[in-house]
Amino acid sequence: MLDNKQVESLPSSLISWVEEVRKRTKPDKVYWCDGSGEENKELTNLLTSEGKWIKLNERKYKNSYLYRTQKNDVARVEDRTLICTDSEEEAGPTNRWMKKEKAFKMMWDLFNGAMKGRTMYVVPYLMGPENSDFSQVGVEITDSAYVVVNMRILTRMGNVAVNELKRKKKYVRALHSTGDLSLENRYICHFPDEWLLMSINTEYGGNAVLSKKPHALRIASVAAREEGWLAEHMFLLEVENKKRNKKYYISGALPSASGKTNLAMINPPSDFKDFYARTVGDDISWLFVGKEGELRGINPENGFFGVAYGTGPSSNPNILDSLKKNTIFTNVALNPKTNEPWWEGLSEPPETLYDWTGAEWHPGSERSAAHKNSRFTTPLKQYPFKSQAYKDPKGVNLSLILFGGRRSSLIPLVYEAKSFEQGILLGAMTRAETTAAQSGSTGVVRSDPMSMLAFCGYNMGDYFKHWFDVAKRIKTPPKVFNVNWFRKDEKGNYTWPGFSENFRVLKWMIDRVDGKVNALELPIGFIPDIKDLDLKGLNIGKDKLKELFYFDKKGWLKELDEVKVFFKKFEKHMPDELWNEFNKMYKNVQEY
Ligand code: GTP
Ligand code: SPV
Ligand code: MN
């Protein structure tokens, strides 16, 4: 806990806000978090003794816990996530909007007395490396000890942030209460003008751990627009080639539960002996134009909030050891015999499990044992394949950017933009199938530009314009690619094996960056000449490869028509540059 002297050294605006929140929410006590190990132990023990979570097998999963959320509180709720500004136009046609004053009043009414009988935790946190001009600070007030222990893993929390608070001019204020978890009164409100967040009646990650999407994307995207940088839903990966004596930094946007964590932790196939892949970040990147006109990136986070379901030896072997200590599991299954967590993809299922709701479960059951959006919260620091660059205050210099999404047909395995500007179009025209990471139906194709549909804090038309404005300042633009690991054959099986085999595609991209290989031109961009894809040791038929790169002119025209309908929604906010790129591509496809 911070002592009085430390608290008194904080900005007076912060102290008075905390006092206002205390008066309105009426907690039993106020606890200022310092982020120390002892404090974390205290909170951890409290959660265990109150029966809020289950301590796992200490020998197999040291200092790790299983948390079960309420059944109606398992994912982000996009229809209850509001951008609250003066005018609806500022939020744009893809966000849900509420007038600032109205939202403010509604939220204060809901927060009135919300913390009665509870402790109010005040959590200073830092997003990004220490002593970095690119980092931001925030303070989250919450009545959930579960949120606090998650924040301690996912951000740099407590004393470090207190120091940075003294240095930074602005900070984000984030207020959260578990409330009564009622769905009808669940709201996640964003006040970008004030750098203010208010969230109530939910405890799920991205709704309640406000440092994540609410701060690091929705508020940060607005700040980024004002200050000339980009806040993106992107992983950040380091690839080293020992033979070429070179490091490549790759950032990529894929929609929620669509492969960012997996790609950020990729394990190159055994044939790729000269290559090493290391993680800088797995979910969010902040990108800046450097002094030499290069595009740089940092990971604002300090840990991973990854999808557990499907994570295992064949998809992501690299993370498995990390999950055996200091990890919080949310909504996975439990083996009651061994007190170990379990989820689909980890191993053969044991004979008896408690599923994510706590009900008994046996193999062969129709429902899954772990929730499809079950998650692990685990520190970056203990991940063995991390890049040391994650704590570099200057960030890393990007060699290439990729965009993509889940598409069972049409979109090739990989294609390359002919210019950075066309690359912005590739990002903007991304359409992808929905997943379990947001509530609602899954597998529905929708536009998800730059995988930011749910995370852009302002009018997306202006966001596209902002990308072009930033592009003008970049002197050495990274190459831009689009990928699709998710094409399916007529039987519904994935055509491409994916996971570590995706490294073969990354290798081609790197060869393109280094000018080592030529490519074939399609009206939408460049695709690989198959001979340049290193497929040694991979058992994949010629017909499958052909399918992965087949150009379906009619399908593309239909796709572009749908993209056009989406783009038109932005009316005058849509930048001419994007229409130009779009029209060029449309014409190329028509004439092909
Ligand atoms: P968020 O944390 O929600 O932003 O998601 P993410 O993009 O980090 O998703 P993650 O890497 O956790 O991917 C989750 C899902 O994508 C799992 O179901 C994986 O099995 C699946 N997935 C990841 N990579 C591949 C791949 O190369 N091929 C296939 N078929 N599935 C993949
Ligand atoms: C996502 O949904 O994209 C996530 C999980 O990464 S959350 O933190 O809930 O946003
Ligand atoms: Mn995400």
XYZ file of C-alpha atoms and ligand atoms in Angstrom:
635
model
C 0.000 0.000 0.000
C 1.254 3.508 -0.765
C 1.955 5.479 2.409
C 0.456 8.911 3.111
C 3.585 10.733 2.027
C 3.559 8.998 -1.350
C -0.125 9.721 -1.828
C 0.378 13.370 -0.936
C 3.084 13.675 -3.591
C 0.565 12.810 -6.325
C -1.133 15.448 -8.503
C -3.847 17.241 -6.539
C -6.296 16.701 -9.414
C -5.908 12.963 -8.841
C -6.415 13.184 -5.101
C -9.588 15.209 -5.504
C -10.952 12.806 -8.142
C -10.331 9.833 -5.831
C -12.101 11.722 -3.058
C -15.069 12.477 -5.304
C -15.340 8.828 -6.313
C -15.127 7.758 -2.663
C -17.968 10.091 -1.688
C -20.198 8.879 -4.486
C -19.482 5.138 -4.402
C -19.259 4.876 -0.566
C -16.692 2.077 -0.112
C -15.765 0.769 3.340
C -12.147 1.718 2.767
C -9.714 3.136 0.237
C -6.548 1.220 -0.609
C -3.769 2.850 -2.696
C -1.845 0.094 -4.484
C 1.961 0.118 -4.625
C 2.272 -2.945 -6.865
C 4.623 -4.762 -4.461
C 4.917 -8.511 -4.092
C 3.639 -8.391 -0.502
C 0.590 -6.448 -1.537
C -0.092 -8.931 -4.310
C 0.175 -11.798 -1.829
C -2.334 -10.084 0.426
C -4.831 -9.668 -2.424
C -4.233 -13.174 -3.678
C -4.856 -14.633 -0.231
C -7.952 -12.515 0.156
C -9.403 -13.818 -3.115
C -8.651 -17.385 -2.013
C -10.036 -17.049 1.506
C -13.215 -15.370 0.232
C -13.665 -18.269 -2.197
C -13.588 -15.918 -5.183
C -11.108 -18.123 -7.014
C -9.415 -21.504 -6.691
C -5.771 -21.962 -5.887
C -4.312 -24.501 -8.339
C -1.886 -27.342 -7.682
C 1.112 -25.504 -6.197
C 3.623 -28.104 -7.400
C 2.456 -28.043 -11.033
C 1.085 -24.494 -11.280
C 2.972 -22.400 -8.768
C 1.152 -19.329 -7.448
C -1.584 -19.746 -10.069
C -5.355 -19.475 -9.791
C -8.600 -20.292 -11.552
C -11.249 -17.598 -11.720
C -14.790 -18.199 -12.961
C -16.746 -15.190 -14.141
C -20.498 -15.004 -14.062
C -21.963 -16.889 -17.035
C -23.221 -13.748 -18.737
C -19.903 -11.951 -18.355
C -17.398 -13.876 -20.475
C -16.398 -11.499 -23.285
C -16.320 -7.902 -24.415
C -19.786 -6.469 -24.964
C -19.567 -4.238 -28.006
C -23.202 -3.154 -27.867
C -22.685 -1.799 -24.329
C -19.388 -0.083 -25.126
C -20.003 3.606 -25.701
C -17.996 6.526 -27.038
C -19.307 9.585 -25.217
C -18.692 12.890 -26.973
C -20.619 16.070 -27.759
C -21.626 14.976 -31.257
C -22.373 11.581 -32.744
C -20.250 12.451 -35.753
C -17.105 12.413 -33.601
C -17.783 8.784 -32.705
C -18.674 7.909 -36.293
C -20.990 5.304 -37.811
C -19.165 2.227 -36.431
C -19.217 3.166 -32.735
C -22.098 3.237 -30.288
C -22.477 6.791 -29.092
C -24.063 8.619 -26.202
C -23.983 12.334 -25.552
C -21.294 13.127 -23.028
C -23.484 14.800 -20.390
C -26.147 12.129 -20.609
C -23.620 9.300 -20.262
C -21.893 11.055 -17.398
C -25.138 11.427 -15.488
C -26.215 7.859 -16.239
C -22.896 6.484 -15.018
C -22.767 8.535 -11.818
C -26.300 7.314 -11.029
C -25.166 3.727 -11.498
C -22.025 4.305 -9.426
C -23.966 5.889 -6.575
C -23.204 3.705 -3.536
C -21.870 0.961 -5.832
C -18.897 0.178 -3.576
C -20.798 -0.065 -0.282
C -19.312 -2.845 1.860
C -16.312 -3.141 -0.474
C -12.744 -1.897 -0.665
C -11.962 0.748 -3.253
C -8.560 0.063 -4.802
C -6.666 2.929 -6.429
C -4.278 1.498 -9.007
C -1.657 3.747 -10.673
C -0.327 2.044 -13.800
C 2.125 2.741 -16.590
C 1.573 1.745 -20.210
C 4.859 1.275 -22.020
C 8.485 1.091 -20.884
C 9.797 3.210 -18.017
C 11.394 6.543 -18.944
C 9.873 6.496 -22.408
C 8.425 9.533 -24.161
C 5.935 7.156 -25.744
C 4.517 5.748 -22.490
C 1.332 6.892 -20.792
C 0.106 6.701 -17.223
C -3.310 5.941 -15.897
C -5.047 5.412 -12.580
C -7.785 2.822 -12.286
C -10.163 2.863 -9.350
C -11.865 -0.497 -8.925
C -13.683 -2.516 -6.265
C -12.491 -5.800 -7.761
C -9.377 -7.431 -6.297
C -9.424 -9.727 -9.358
C -9.027 -6.677 -11.616
C -6.133 -5.414 -9.463
C -4.180 -8.676 -9.658
C -4.723 -8.765 -13.431
C -3.504 -5.169 -13.736
C -0.365 -6.070 -11.820
C 0.505 -8.609 -14.517
C -0.662 -6.687 -17.573
C 0.740 -3.233 -16.723
C 3.642 -1.727 -14.832
C 1.676 -1.043 -11.682
C 2.206 0.906 -8.467
C 5.429 2.716 -7.566
C 6.828 2.868 -11.130
C 3.642 4.542 -12.289
C 3.643 6.901 -9.293
C 7.072 8.151 -10.398
C 5.927 8.598 -13.984
C 2.785 10.422 -12.830
C 5.031 13.202 -11.595
C 6.705 13.456 -15.020
C 3.698 13.265 -17.355
C 1.343 16.155 -18.030
C -1.744 14.030 -18.566
C -3.030 10.743 -17.245
C -6.049 8.550 -17.878
C -8.654 8.267 -15.133
C -10.416 4.907 -15.169
C -13.294 4.036 -12.848
C -14.647 0.521 -12.556
C -17.098 -1.291 -10.315
C -18.214 -4.903 -10.486
C -21.600 -3.549 -9.452
C -24.208 -6.311 -9.443
C -23.113 -7.732 -12.830
C -26.535 -7.039 -14.298
C -26.463 -7.155 -18.077
C -29.140 -4.525 -18.544
C -27.050 -1.952 -16.676
C -23.654 -2.993 -17.990
C -21.811 -0.094 -19.643
C -18.251 0.647 -20.646
C -18.152 4.393 -21.298
C -15.299 6.295 -22.897
C -14.923 10.058 -22.562
C -11.984 10.717 -24.889
C -12.077 14.506 -24.352
C -11.427 13.979 -20.655
C -9.192 10.906 -20.897
C -11.832 9.343 -18.673
C -13.271 5.796 -18.523
C -16.241 4.502 -16.543
C -17.217 0.827 -16.540
C -19.795 -0.959 -14.396
C -21.558 -4.321 -13.920
C -18.854 -6.421 -15.565
C -15.633 -8.045 -14.459
C -14.425 -9.500 -17.781
C -10.922 -8.507 -18.977
C -11.393 -6.018 -21.778
C -14.499 -4.557 -20.109
C -13.000 -4.124 -16.646
C -9.204 -4.143 -16.854
C -9.408 -0.661 -18.287
C -5.725 -0.415 -19.208
C -6.418 -2.792 -22.088
C -8.711 -1.832 -24.969
C -10.425 1.096 -23.178
C -7.174 2.955 -22.455
C -4.529 1.489 -24.756
C -6.735 1.601 -27.861
C -9.887 3.713 -27.524
C -8.458 6.636 -25.526
C -4.951 6.188 -26.945
C -6.223 6.263 -30.546
C -7.740 9.682 -29.910
C -4.522 10.917 -28.269
C -2.529 9.391 -31.129
C -4.529 11.321 -33.694
C -3.875 14.589 -31.874
C -0.197 13.846 -31.382
C 0.626 12.220 -34.737
C 1.084 8.533 -33.898
C -0.947 5.308 -34.117
C -2.494 3.097 -31.403
C -3.118 -0.305 -32.991
C -4.536 -3.754 -32.243
C -1.254 -5.342 -33.293
C 1.257 -7.884 -32.034
C 4.943 -7.038 -32.252
C 7.417 -9.745 -33.223
C 11.195 -9.821 -33.542
C 12.694 -12.192 -36.093
C 16.460 -12.590 -36.161
C 18.337 -14.100 -39.057
C 21.796 -15.042 -37.830
C 23.124 -15.671 -41.329
C 22.107 -12.242 -42.582
C 23.056 -10.802 -39.195
C 19.829 -8.854 -39.126
C 16.772 -8.327 -36.961
C 13.348 -7.672 -38.415
C 10.454 -6.224 -36.461
C 6.992 -7.198 -37.614
C 3.727 -5.817 -36.325
C 0.415 -7.237 -37.362
C -3.271 -6.626 -36.899
C -5.549 -9.650 -36.741
C -9.010 -9.468 -35.148
C -9.698 -10.741 -31.631
C -9.068 -14.466 -31.186
C -7.598 -14.699 -34.694
C -3.948 -15.456 -34.169
C -1.979 -12.463 -32.856
C -0.745 -14.232 -29.720
C 0.028 -17.358 -31.732
C 1.998 -15.416 -34.344
C 3.778 -13.297 -31.745
C 4.989 -16.527 -30.112
C 5.722 -18.437 -33.305
C 8.195 -21.277 -33.165
C 9.921 -21.532 -36.580
C 9.787 -25.044 -38.111
C 12.915 -27.080 -37.427
C 14.306 -26.525 -40.951
C 14.665 -22.791 -40.343
C 17.862 -23.093 -38.334
C 19.143 -19.560 -38.892
C 15.964 -17.954 -37.632
C 14.913 -16.955 -34.129
C 11.516 -15.503 -33.321
C 10.935 -13.507 -30.136
C 7.910 -11.706 -28.758
C 7.798 -7.972 -28.079
C 4.014 -7.832 -27.651
C 0.951 -9.919 -28.481
C -2.068 -7.586 -28.601
C -1.422 -3.843 -28.730
C 1.259 -1.735 -30.416
C 1.790 2.002 -30.296
C 3.551 3.201 -33.455
C 5.537 6.431 -33.906
C 7.530 8.112 -36.639
C 11.165 8.264 -35.510
C 13.792 10.953 -36.065
C 15.016 9.383 -39.307
C 11.495 9.013 -40.659
C 11.322 5.352 -39.665
C 8.210 3.769 -38.176
C 8.840 2.584 -34.604
C 6.716 0.555 -32.224
C 6.374 -0.199 -28.522
C 4.272 -2.696 -26.621
C 2.412 -0.689 -23.976
C 1.615 -3.834 -21.976
C 3.636 -5.905 -19.521
C 1.944 -9.288 -19.802
C -0.323 -11.454 -21.924
C -4.095 -11.814 -21.683
C -4.231 -14.686 -24.141
C -6.902 -17.110 -25.310
C -6.408 -20.394 -23.412
C -8.849 -22.500 -25.437
C -6.880 -24.144 -28.263
C -3.465 -23.309 -26.771
C -1.306 -26.418 -26.615
C 1.745 -28.309 -27.826
C 0.660 -28.244 -31.471
C -0.424 -24.605 -31.643
C 1.757 -22.643 -29.221
C 4.345 -24.827 -27.426
C 6.414 -21.762 -26.461
C 3.916 -20.385 -23.943
C 3.215 -23.628 -22.066
C 6.049 -23.419 -19.519
C 5.186 -19.809 -18.758
C 1.688 -20.826 -17.795
C 3.000 -23.037 -14.980
C 3.582 -20.177 -12.554
C 2.208 -16.777 -11.525
C -0.706 -17.148 -13.922
C -4.399 -16.349 -13.573
C -6.715 -18.598 -15.572
C -10.193 -17.320 -16.313
C -13.026 -19.653 -17.358
C -10.932 -22.746 -18.089
C -11.921 -26.207 -16.793
C -10.549 -27.829 -13.632
C -9.330 -31.378 -13.060
C -10.744 -32.037 -9.584
C -8.425 -34.985 -8.989
C -5.163 -33.129 -9.559
C -6.354 -29.545 -9.109
C -4.831 -28.613 -12.442
C -6.431 -26.388 -15.068
C -7.472 -27.887 -18.392
C -8.747 -26.604 -21.721
C -9.324 -28.022 -25.179
C -6.069 -28.341 -27.094
C -3.855 -28.712 -24.013
C -3.875 -32.539 -23.854
C -6.211 -35.518 -23.997
C -9.094 -34.716 -21.654
C -9.049 -36.390 -18.236
C -12.008 -38.634 -17.377
C -13.694 -36.137 -15.128
C -13.521 -32.374 -15.170
C -15.432 -29.440 -13.829
C -16.218 -27.264 -16.803
C -15.730 -23.484 -16.800
C -19.022 -23.024 -14.963
C -18.046 -25.540 -12.280
C -20.404 -28.292 -13.521
C -19.187 -31.870 -13.923
C -17.978 -32.702 -17.429
C -16.867 -35.865 -19.213
C -15.093 -36.408 -22.556
C -17.548 -36.671 -25.433
C -19.821 -34.010 -23.974
C -21.390 -31.732 -26.546
C -20.388 -28.543 -24.768
C -16.784 -27.484 -24.388
C -15.133 -27.826 -20.973
C -13.313 -24.516 -21.170
C -15.082 -21.431 -22.485
C -14.047 -20.607 -26.072
C -12.917 -17.213 -24.784
C -11.163 -18.590 -21.686
C -7.986 -16.633 -20.995
C -4.632 -16.752 -19.199
C -3.075 -13.673 -17.626
C 0.677 -14.180 -17.415
C 3.718 -11.879 -17.052
C 5.806 -11.072 -20.137
C 8.908 -11.095 -17.953
C 8.778 -14.838 -17.317
C 8.154 -15.766 -20.966
C 11.350 -17.446 -22.187
C 11.131 -16.353 -25.834
C 10.671 -12.622 -25.244
C 12.718 -9.974 -26.991
C 14.593 -7.664 -24.634
C 13.281 -4.854 -26.848
C 10.000 -4.978 -24.947
C 11.491 -2.662 -22.348
C 13.381 -0.394 -24.739
C 12.039 3.153 -24.209
C 12.827 3.995 -27.860
C 10.872 1.040 -29.253
C 11.806 -0.947 -32.347
C 12.104 -0.046 -36.038
C 9.431 -1.823 -38.085
C 10.403 -3.736 -41.234
C 6.941 -4.867 -42.144
C 3.299 -4.676 -41.177
C 0.660 -7.269 -41.801
C -3.106 -7.195 -41.781
C -5.528 -10.084 -41.966
C -8.537 -11.868 -40.619
C -10.443 -15.128 -40.656
C -11.796 -15.777 -44.124
C -12.800 -19.245 -45.261
C -12.558 -18.286 -48.941
C -11.385 -15.667 -51.466
C -8.522 -13.979 -49.584
C -5.160 -15.542 -50.531
C -2.741 -16.986 -47.976
C -0.590 -13.884 -48.449
C -0.354 -10.893 -50.755
C 1.762 -7.786 -50.697
C 0.659 -4.193 -51.152
C 2.259 -2.364 -54.058
C 2.899 0.692 -51.858
C 2.456 1.759 -48.240
C -0.618 3.739 -49.302
C -2.144 0.668 -50.899
C -1.220 -1.093 -47.656
C -3.511 1.313 -45.802
C -6.298 0.199 -48.158
C -5.547 -3.470 -47.405
C -5.959 -2.717 -43.710
C -9.073 -0.614 -44.189
C -10.835 -3.153 -46.391
C -10.272 -6.110 -44.034
C -13.417 -8.158 -43.555
C -13.343 -11.042 -41.117
C -15.440 -13.630 -39.337
C -16.422 -12.820 -35.749
C -15.111 -14.945 -32.846
C -15.974 -15.731 -29.226
C -13.912 -12.757 -27.997
C -16.986 -10.567 -28.276
C -20.477 -11.545 -27.239
C -22.899 -12.270 -30.070
C -22.785 -14.745 -32.936
C -19.500 -16.128 -34.241
C -18.426 -16.808 -37.820
C -20.241 -13.811 -39.298
C -18.208 -11.873 -41.875
C -18.060 -8.163 -41.087
C -15.793 -5.254 -41.932
C -13.075 -4.932 -39.342
C -10.622 -2.300 -40.603
C -7.118 -2.797 -39.195
C -8.864 -5.134 -36.663
C -9.855 -1.879 -34.952
C -13.610 -1.878 -35.561
C -14.352 -2.287 -31.869
C -11.397 -0.242 -30.648
C -11.155 3.017 -32.565
C -12.194 5.791 -30.168
C -13.303 8.213 -32.888
C -14.755 8.393 -36.399
C -13.062 5.650 -38.433
C -13.156 7.812 -41.558
C -10.908 10.279 -39.725
C -8.825 7.334 -38.546
C -8.157 6.314 -42.172
C -7.198 9.918 -42.945
C -4.866 9.883 -39.959
C -3.087 6.792 -41.311
C -2.414 8.665 -44.561
C -1.193 11.720 -42.645
C 1.238 9.634 -40.625
C 2.342 7.884 -43.839
C 3.421 11.246 -45.293
C 5.996 11.610 -42.498
C 7.447 8.102 -42.923
C 10.612 8.179 -45.053
C 11.366 4.450 -44.886
C 7.943 2.807 -44.960
C 7.676 -0.814 -43.869
C 6.328 -3.212 -46.497
C 2.662 -4.099 -45.990
C 1.137 -7.551 -46.436
C -2.224 -9.199 -45.980
C -2.472 -12.761 -44.664
C -5.231 -15.331 -44.291
C -4.460 -18.545 -42.386
C -8.106 -19.546 -42.335
C -9.120 -20.670 -45.840
C -11.211 -23.844 -45.778
C -11.779 -26.587 -48.328
C -15.188 -27.875 -49.354
C -15.144 -30.281 -46.387
C -14.642 -27.385 -43.997
C -11.029 -28.243 -43.133
C -8.338 -25.578 -43.047
C -6.367 -25.628 -46.306
C -3.213 -24.212 -44.722
C -1.717 -25.941 -41.637
C -1.048 -22.597 -39.913
C 0.655 -22.018 -36.552
C 4.427 -22.598 -36.785
C 4.100 -23.229 -40.533
C 3.089 -19.581 -40.859
C 6.784 -18.875 -40.454
C 7.247 -19.979 -44.076
C 5.091 -17.037 -45.095
C 6.974 -14.670 -42.769
C 10.231 -15.835 -44.334
C 8.901 -14.922 -47.798
C 7.940 -11.474 -46.516
C 11.423 -10.990 -45.077
C 12.932 -12.045 -48.401
C 10.738 -9.431 -50.072
C 11.915 -6.803 -47.600
C 15.520 -7.717 -48.412
C 14.787 -7.738 -52.163
C 15.862 -11.369 -52.436
C 12.872 -12.649 -54.417
C 10.559 -11.418 -57.132
C 6.793 -11.790 -56.950
C 3.833 -12.296 -59.254
C 1.512 -9.413 -59.887
C -2.233 -9.622 -59.349
C -4.614 -6.665 -59.570
C -4.833 -6.679 -55.766
C -1.079 -6.806 -55.112
C 1.859 -9.225 -55.306
C 1.702 -12.922 -54.481
C 4.651 -15.301 -54.122
C 6.030 -17.345 -56.938
C 5.531 -20.796 -55.350
C 9.200 -21.649 -55.852
C 10.116 -18.819 -53.469
C 7.991 -20.177 -50.636
C 10.167 -22.469 -48.548
C 7.933 -25.522 -48.143
C 10.655 -28.058 -47.330
C 9.362 -30.697 -44.949
C 5.764 -29.603 -45.340
C 3.297 -32.066 -46.710
C 0.965 -29.934 -48.786
C -0.394 -30.835 -52.234
C 0.049 -28.686 -55.347
C -3.719 -28.347 -55.754
C -3.998 -26.965 -52.229
C -1.318 -24.383 -52.911
C -3.077 -23.388 -56.078
C -6.277 -22.982 -54.121
C -4.530 -20.774 -51.541
C -3.509 -18.306 -54.239
C -6.372 -18.711 -56.717
C -7.599 -15.330 -57.914
C -11.383 -15.313 -58.242
C -12.185 -12.179 -60.229
C -15.947 -12.373 -59.711
C -15.503 -12.996 -56.001
C -13.178 -10.012 -55.707
C -15.566 -7.668 -57.468
C -18.273 -8.763 -55.058
C -15.888 -8.273 -52.136
C -14.957 -4.784 -53.288
C -18.625 -3.894 -53.779
C -19.256 -4.823 -50.155
C -16.214 -2.849 -49.031
C -17.574 0.132 -50.970
C -20.895 -0.033 -49.123
C -18.962 0.008 -45.855
C -16.675 2.883 -46.891
C -19.647 4.981 -48.002
C -20.934 5.033 -44.425
C -18.187 7.468 -43.517
C -19.448 10.071 -45.983
C -17.304 13.205 -45.942
C -14.970 11.763 -43.303
C -13.640 9.282 -45.842
C -10.285 10.555 -47.130
C -9.785 11.023 -50.888
C -6.523 9.103 -50.622
C -8.399 5.974 -49.591
C -11.029 6.343 -52.332
C -8.173 6.785 -54.854
C -6.512 3.585 -53.721
C -9.838 1.790 -53.716
C -10.806 2.980 -57.209
C -7.395 2.016 -58.595
C -7.759 -1.504 -57.241
C -11.349 -1.806 -58.420
C -10.356 -0.785 -61.935
C -7.403 -3.191 -61.940
C -9.636 -6.078 -60.947
C -12.285 -5.146 -63.522
C -9.694 -5.009 -66.281
C -7.935 -8.227 -65.280
P -7.061 -11.520 -28.824
O -6.249 -11.756 -27.598
O -8.514 -11.802 -28.628
O -6.854 -10.175 -29.447
O -6.703 -12.642 -29.903
P -5.401 -13.076 -30.712
O -5.452 -12.457 -32.064
O -4.166 -12.893 -29.918
O -5.764 -14.584 -30.912
P -4.928 -15.927 -30.608
O -3.534 -15.907 -31.149
O -5.070 -16.232 -29.183
O -5.766 -16.940 -31.501
C -6.831 -17.603 -31.034
C -7.457 -18.538 -32.006
O -6.911 -18.510 -33.321
C -7.332 -19.952 -31.528
O -8.537 -20.605 -31.735
C -6.241 -20.514 -32.418
O -6.331 -21.887 -32.511
C -6.506 -19.805 -33.726
N -5.324 -19.704 -34.582
C -4.203 -18.993 -34.353
N -3.301 -19.149 -35.349
C -3.877 -19.976 -36.243
C -3.456 -20.518 -37.497
O -2.379 -20.239 -38.002
N -4.343 -21.345 -38.141
C -5.555 -21.650 -37.617
N -6.350 -22.465 -38.304
N -5.984 -21.171 -36.425
C -5.159 -20.339 -35.756
C -9.605 -8.998 -27.517
O -10.806 -9.274 -27.365
O -9.151 -8.529 -28.589
C -8.646 -9.251 -26.422
C -9.180 -9.558 -25.114
O -7.456 -9.136 -26.618
S -9.757 -8.128 -24.301
O -8.718 -7.674 -23.410
O -10.925 -8.530 -23.575
O -10.055 -7.090 -25.259
Mn -7.035 -8.241 -28.602
